[in-house]
């Protein structure tokens, strides 16, 4: 478990600083690395957003795009990230569950309130992620978080790992996709054909014999079709 990636989207600088202090305290007390990225402008967050976070703290009332609008945009790209709303008015909170929010809190947030919610985030993140150790062609050792992997492609007898942030790493170690699939099945990775191992949590649509991750298409071969689709539909049911 490599830690938690958190984003805070709030136009109130004091609220961000207080939340950061709580997260840093939680990180220290639980010996868990937490990377925190802050956005003071909701439009800037939406422009830069990539599905790389474990949790996003969203202020409900912001100029340009409010928290509900931001959450709606997030869910078009990421169904898994935990969203926690921050609000000064309790009546707004119920609207958040429309976007599958983990929870909400009334500002200002106390540390016990933050800790209770972060315990839920930590449990989910630790269950849903594994660490894959690879050695690149430049002989650099990397630890990849399974949640950060879009798909793995077999290139010759090596594997090319394509990450959510657009980076790509080729593992110099020879290992079959079948072996990697066994390691990652409980994290939602299955082969759609002999050359590609996909993160089911990142799949966005199916059309005939193709599955899509955003604008990337992958053939679903006859040999893998039954198991792949069965687990993809299970993944959709669990998330939905």
mmCIF file of N, CA and C in Angstrom, residues 38-93:
data_model
loop_
_atom_site.group_PDB
_atom_site.id
_atom_site.type_symbol
_atom_site.label_atom_id
_atom_site.label_comp_id
_atom_site.label_asym_id
_atom_site.label_seq_id
_atom_site.Cartn_x
_atom_site.Cartn_y
_atom_site.Cartn_z
ATOM 1 N N UNK A 38 -3.810 20.913 -4.180
ATOM 2 C CA UNK A 38 -4.852 21.894 -3.875
ATOM 3 C C UNK A 38 -5.203 22.731 -5.100
ATOM 4 N N UNK A 39 -6.491 22.994 -5.245
ATOM 5 C CA UNK A 39 -6.984 23.825 -6.337
ATOM 6 C C UNK A 39 -7.893 24.907 -5.750
ATOM 7 N N UNK A 40 -7.570 26.177 -6.025
ATOM 8 C CA UNK A 40 -8.385 27.283 -5.542
ATOM 9 C C UNK A 40 -9.459 27.675 -6.552
ATOM 10 N N UNK A 41 -9.367 27.105 -7.745
ATOM 11 C CA UNK A 41 -10.261 27.466 -8.848
ATOM 12 C C UNK A 41 -10.863 26.189 -9.420
ATOM 13 N N UNK A 42 -12.186 26.053 -9.369
ATOM 14 C CA UNK A 42 -12.833 24.822 -9.834
ATOM 15 C C UNK A 42 -12.654 24.601 -11.330
ATOM 16 N N UNK A 43 -12.614 25.681 -12.099
ATOM 17 C CA UNK A 43 -12.432 25.527 -13.553
ATOM 18 C C UNK A 43 -11.031 25.018 -13.866
ATOM 19 N N UNK A 44 -10.044 25.456 -13.097
ATOM 20 C CA UNK A 44 -8.676 24.977 -13.295
ATOM 21 C C UNK A 44 -8.579 23.498 -12.948
ATOM 22 N N UNK A 45 -9.251 23.102 -11.874
ATOM 23 C CA UNK A 45 -9.269 21.684 -11.497
ATOM 24 C C UNK A 45 -9.857 20.834 -12.609
ATOM 25 N N UNK A 46 -10.989 21.256 -13.161
ATOM 26 C CA UNK A 46 -11.632 20.482 -14.225
ATOM 27 C C UNK A 46 -10.758 20.422 -15.476
ATOM 28 N N UNK A 47 -10.035 21.492 -15.762
ATOM 29 C CA UNK A 47 -9.150 21.516 -16.924
ATOM 30 C C UNK A 47 -8.007 20.514 -16.761
ATOM 31 N N UNK A 48 -7.487 20.388 -15.539
ATOM 32 C CA UNK A 48 -6.330 19.531 -15.288
ATOM 33 C C UNK A 48 -6.704 18.121 -14.837
ATOM 34 N N UNK A 49 -7.977 17.887 -14.541
ATOM 35 C CA UNK A 49 -8.360 16.641 -13.880
ATOM 36 C C UNK A 49 -7.998 15.385 -14.671
ATOM 37 N N UNK A 50 -7.380 14.452 -13.953
ATOM 38 C CA UNK A 50 -7.130 13.100 -14.426
ATOM 39 C C UNK A 50 -7.586 12.150 -13.321
ATOM 40 N N UNK A 51 -8.077 10.955 -13.674
ATOM 41 C CA UNK A 51 -8.558 10.022 -12.638
ATOM 42 C C UNK A 51 -7.410 9.332 -11.896
ATOM 43 N N UNK A 52 -6.691 10.123 -11.102
ATOM 44 C CA UNK A 52 -5.510 9.603 -10.391
ATOM 45 C C UNK A 52 -5.661 9.680 -8.872
ATOM 46 N N UNK A 53 -6.786 10.220 -8.391
ATOM 47 C CA UNK A 53 -6.933 10.458 -6.953
ATOM 48 C C UNK A 53 -7.720 9.339 -6.268
ATOM 49 N N UNK A 54 -7.408 9.162 -4.981
ATOM 50 C CA UNK A 54 -8.197 8.253 -4.149
ATOM 51 C C UNK A 54 -9.370 8.983 -3.512
ATOM 52 N N UNK A 55 -9.176 10.270 -3.216
ATOM 53 C CA UNK A 55 -10.234 11.057 -2.579
ATOM 54 C C UNK A 55 -10.139 12.507 -3.044
ATOM 55 N N UNK A 56 -11.303 13.120 -3.251
ATOM 56 C CA UNK A 56 -11.370 14.531 -3.621
ATOM 57 C C UNK A 56 -12.316 15.230 -2.643
ATOM 58 N N UNK A 57 -11.811 16.274 -1.999
ATOM 59 C CA UNK A 57 -12.622 17.108 -1.112
ATOM 60 C C UNK A 57 -13.136 18.290 -1.919
ATOM 61 N N UNK A 58 -14.455 18.418 -2.006
ATOM 62 C CA UNK A 58 -15.081 19.428 -2.859
ATOM 63 C C UNK A 58 -15.906 20.409 -2.043
ATOM 64 N N UNK A 59 -15.561 21.687 -2.150
ATOM 65 C CA UNK A 59 -16.418 22.716 -1.567
ATOM 66 C C UNK A 59 -17.691 22.803 -2.414
ATOM 67 N N UNK A 60 -18.825 22.911 -1.765
ATOM 68 C CA UNK A 60 -20.084 22.965 -2.512
ATOM 69 C C UNK A 60 -20.266 24.316 -3.186
ATOM 70 N N UNK A 61 -20.007 25.396 -2.442
ATOM 71 C CA UNK A 61 -20.252 26.738 -2.966
ATOM 72 C C UNK A 61 -18.957 27.375 -3.460
ATOM 73 N N UNK A 62 -18.795 27.411 -4.782
ATOM 74 C CA UNK A 62 -17.631 28.027 -5.413
ATOM 75 C C UNK A 62 -18.086 28.815 -6.630
ATOM 76 N N UNK A 63 -17.349 29.868 -6.988
ATOM 77 C CA UNK A 63 -17.687 30.593 -8.216
ATOM 78 C C UNK A 63 -17.374 29.754 -9.453
ATOM 79 N N UNK A 64 -17.867 30.168 -10.590
ATOM 80 C CA UNK A 64 -17.683 29.473 -11.876
ATOM 81 C C UNK A 64 -18.426 28.145 -11.871
ATOM 82 N N UNK A 65 -17.825 27.117 -11.260
ATOM 83 C CA UNK A 65 -18.489 25.812 -11.175
ATOM 84 C C UNK A 65 -18.619 25.434 -9.705
ATOM 85 N N UNK A 66 -19.839 25.137 -9.259
ATOM 86 C CA UNK A 66 -19.994 24.747 -7.857
ATOM 87 C C UNK A 66 -19.624 23.268 -7.688
ATOM 88 N N UNK A 67 -19.637 22.827 -6.436
ATOM 89 C CA UNK A 67 -19.196 21.466 -6.146
ATOM 90 C C UNK A 67 -19.993 20.388 -6.841
ATOM 91 N N UNK A 68 -21.307 20.602 -6.988
ATOM 92 C CA UNK A 68 -22.153 19.600 -7.641
ATOM 93 C C UNK A 68 -21.818 19.490 -9.126
ATOM 94 N N UNK A 69 -21.576 20.622 -9.754
ATOM 95 C CA UNK A 69 -21.192 20.613 -11.168
ATOM 96 C C UNK A 69 -19.844 19.943 -11.371
ATOM 97 N N UNK A 70 -18.920 20.205 -10.454
ATOM 98 C CA UNK A 70 -17.598 19.569 -10.530
ATOM 99 C C UNK A 70 -17.732 18.062 -10.351
ATOM 100 N N UNK A 71 -18.557 17.645 -9.385
ATOM 101 C CA UNK A 71 -18.752 16.213 -9.134
ATOM 102 C C UNK A 71 -19.346 15.517 -10.349
ATOM 103 N N UNK A 72 -20.283 16.173 -11.004
ATOM 104 C CA UNK A 72 -20.895 15.599 -12.206
ATOM 105 C C UNK A 72 -19.841 15.367 -13.286
ATOM 106 N N UNK A 73 -18.933 16.322 -13.452
ATOM 107 C CA UNK A 73 -17.854 16.178 -14.440
ATOM 108 C C UNK A 73 -16.871 15.089 -14.041
ATOM 109 N N UNK A 74 -16.578 14.991 -12.751
ATOM 110 C CA UNK A 74 -15.670 13.947 -12.261
ATOM 111 C C UNK A 74 -16.224 12.566 -12.596
ATOM 112 N N UNK A 75 -17.506 12.371 -12.349
ATOM 113 C CA UNK A 75 -18.110 11.047 -12.550
ATOM 114 C C UNK A 75 -18.149 10.625 -14.014
ATOM 115 N N UNK A 76 -18.011 11.557 -14.920
ATOM 116 C CA UNK A 76 -17.937 11.204 -16.337
ATOM 117 C C UNK A 76 -16.590 10.576 -16.684
ATOM 118 N N UNK A 77 -15.598 10.808 -15.838
ATOM 119 C CA UNK A 77 -14.250 10.289 -16.088
ATOM 120 C C UNK A 77 -13.796 9.264 -15.060
ATOM 121 N N UNK A 78 -14.383 9.314 -13.873
ATOM 122 C CA UNK A 78 -13.894 8.461 -12.782
ATOM 123 C C UNK A 78 -15.068 8.061 -11.888
ATOM 124 N N UNK A 79 -15.403 6.757 -11.903
ATOM 125 C CA UNK A 79 -16.494 6.251 -11.070
ATOM 126 C C UNK A 79 -16.033 5.761 -9.707
ATOM 127 N N UNK A 80 -14.709 5.697 -9.514
ATOM 128 C CA UNK A 80 -14.190 5.065 -8.308
ATOM 129 C C UNK A 80 -13.727 6.028 -7.221
ATOM 130 N N UNK A 81 -13.289 7.215 -7.602
ATOM 131 C CA UNK A 81 -12.720 8.124 -6.608
ATOM 132 C C UNK A 81 -13.760 8.473 -5.546
ATOM 133 N N UNK A 82 -13.309 8.549 -4.296
ATOM 134 C CA UNK A 82 -14.181 8.963 -3.206
ATOM 135 C C UNK A 82 -14.323 10.482 -3.237
ATOM 136 N N UNK A 83 -15.558 10.956 -3.234
ATOM 137 C CA UNK A 83 -15.840 12.388 -3.192
ATOM 138 C C UNK A 83 -16.422 12.726 -1.827
ATOM 139 N N UNK A 84 -15.831 13.715 -1.168
ATOM 140 C CA UNK A 84 -16.329 14.188 0.112
ATOM 141 C C UNK A 84 -16.623 15.684 -0.027
ATOM 142 N N UNK A 85 -17.875 16.041 0.198
ATOM 143 C CA UNK A 85 -18.271 17.438 0.054
ATOM 144 C C UNK A 85 -18.039 18.219 1.347
ATOM 145 N N UNK A 86 -17.628 19.476 1.171
ATOM 146 C CA UNK A 86 -17.517 20.412 2.287
ATOM 147 C C UNK A 86 -18.584 21.483 2.080
ATOM 148 N N UNK A 87 -19.342 21.772 3.111
ATOM 149 C CA UNK A 87 -20.392 22.775 2.956
ATOM 150 C C UNK A 87 -20.648 23.493 4.275
ATOM 151 N N UNK A 88 -21.137 24.716 4.177
ATOM 152 C CA UNK A 88 -21.531 25.460 5.370
ATOM 153 C C UNK A 88 -23.023 25.302 5.652
ATOM 154 N N UNK A 89 -23.712 24.648 4.713
ATOM 155 C CA UNK A 89 -25.168 24.511 4.845
ATOM 156 C C UNK A 89 -25.556 23.053 4.630
ATOM 157 N N UNK A 90 -26.128 22.438 5.645
ATOM 158 C CA UNK A 90 -26.452 21.023 5.605
ATOM 159 C C UNK A 90 -27.426 20.627 4.511
ATOM 160 N N UNK A 91 -28.297 21.562 4.094
ATOM 161 C CA UNK A 91 -29.310 21.191 3.103
ATOM 162 C C UNK A 91 -28.703 20.854 1.750
ATOM 163 N N UNK A 92 -27.483 21.320 1.487
ATOM 164 C CA UNK A 92 -26.841 21.000 0.215
ATOM 165 C C UNK A 92 -26.294 19.566 0.191
ATOM 166 N N UNK A 93 -26.080 19.012 1.373
ATOM 167 C CA UNK A 93 -25.362 17.742 1.465
ATOM 168 C C UNK A 93 -26.071 16.595 0.757
#
